[in-house]
Steps between C-alpha positions, in 0.01 A plus 500: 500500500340711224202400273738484213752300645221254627336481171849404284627227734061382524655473121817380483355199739220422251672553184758218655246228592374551198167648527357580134338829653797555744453894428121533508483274829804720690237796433195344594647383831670833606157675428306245675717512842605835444144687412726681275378587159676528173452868490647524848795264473612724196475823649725387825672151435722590744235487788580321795316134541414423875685209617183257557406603122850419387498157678172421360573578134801267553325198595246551259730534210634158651228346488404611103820374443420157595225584238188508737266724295534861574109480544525249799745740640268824534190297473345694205429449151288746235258345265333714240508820742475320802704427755486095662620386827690208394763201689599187389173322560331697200625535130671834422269671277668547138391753243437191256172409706410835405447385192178247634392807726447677178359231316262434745390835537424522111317164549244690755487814320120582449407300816283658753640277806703259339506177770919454514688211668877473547640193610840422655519897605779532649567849608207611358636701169245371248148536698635792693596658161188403335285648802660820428441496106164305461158683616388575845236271438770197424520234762801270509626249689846443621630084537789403715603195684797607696458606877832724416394655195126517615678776732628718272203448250287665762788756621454613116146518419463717825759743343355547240132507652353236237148483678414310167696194548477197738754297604479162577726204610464187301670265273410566125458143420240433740334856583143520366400851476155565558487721197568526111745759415562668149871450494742313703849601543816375613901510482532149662880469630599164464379378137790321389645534080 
């Protein structure tokens, strides 16, 4: 089986289940199992796919076509640059909670070591972003409850070697910080309309 012929029926299958970035997805996949990059697939689409690659882009395109999220199928997401181990326990970070990441960052601009807390973090995007924008001198502080998402919380601020941020376990309603902080933060996933 060649790339190409991989990639159109990765396609066809999408397109038919009715995937809104059938296309897009089909690519992502093959590069993801595949290692192959664009460049590469268009200068030899032809190229032979090893049989365990071929079976694995199958059941992955399978899978997205049951709609599971192609992130919790290779695991990764990028946020503003960065790239966020992510499953189903933690909220896929969007591009629209960019949008607070930038806000906040303009809210601490012409702080020495602004004092940051993010509650509810998930997989880490908005303190792990901010660590990486604010000062050297910032300090934040990263809030989750989940024993699953605790995981990859951790898993993400080592990846990105935050040595400015602490993470700690608690519920938000009843944690009592033993600080004040100059801006709190948080993309909360369950608020309902």
């Amino acid at each position: 089986m060649t790339l190409g012929t991989l990639l159109k029926q990765g396609r066809e299958i999408l397109q038919n289940a009715g995937i809104a970035e059938w296309d897009l997805d089909a690519w992502y996949l093959l590069e993801y199992v595949t290692g192959v990059s664009r460049s590469q697939y268009f200068l030899d689409p032809e190229r032979e796919v090893p049989q365990e690659q071929e079976v694995l882009y199958r059941q992955m395109i399978d899978k997205r076509s049951t709609h599971i999220p192609l992130q919790h199928l290779t695991g990764e997401q990028e946020f503003m640059g960065l790239t966020f181990k992510v499953n189903e326990h933690v909220l896929i970070p969007r591009q629209d909670t960019e949008v607070l990441v930038e806000t906040a960052l303009e809210l601490c601009d012409g702080m020495f070591a602004p004092q940051v807390c993010d509650l509810c973090s998930g997989s880490g995007c908005i303190p792990i972003a901010l660590s990486r924008h604010l000062p050297e001198q910032a300090s934040l502080t990263a809030v989750e409850l989940s024993d699953a998402a605790l995981g990859y919380l951790q898993k993400n601020v080592q990846r990105h070697h935050c040595s400015n941020l602490t993470v700690v376990q608690a519920d938000v309603l009843t944690w009592q910080p033993q600080q004040l902080f100059d801006l709190i933060t948080s993309n909360p996933p369950y608020i309902s309309d």
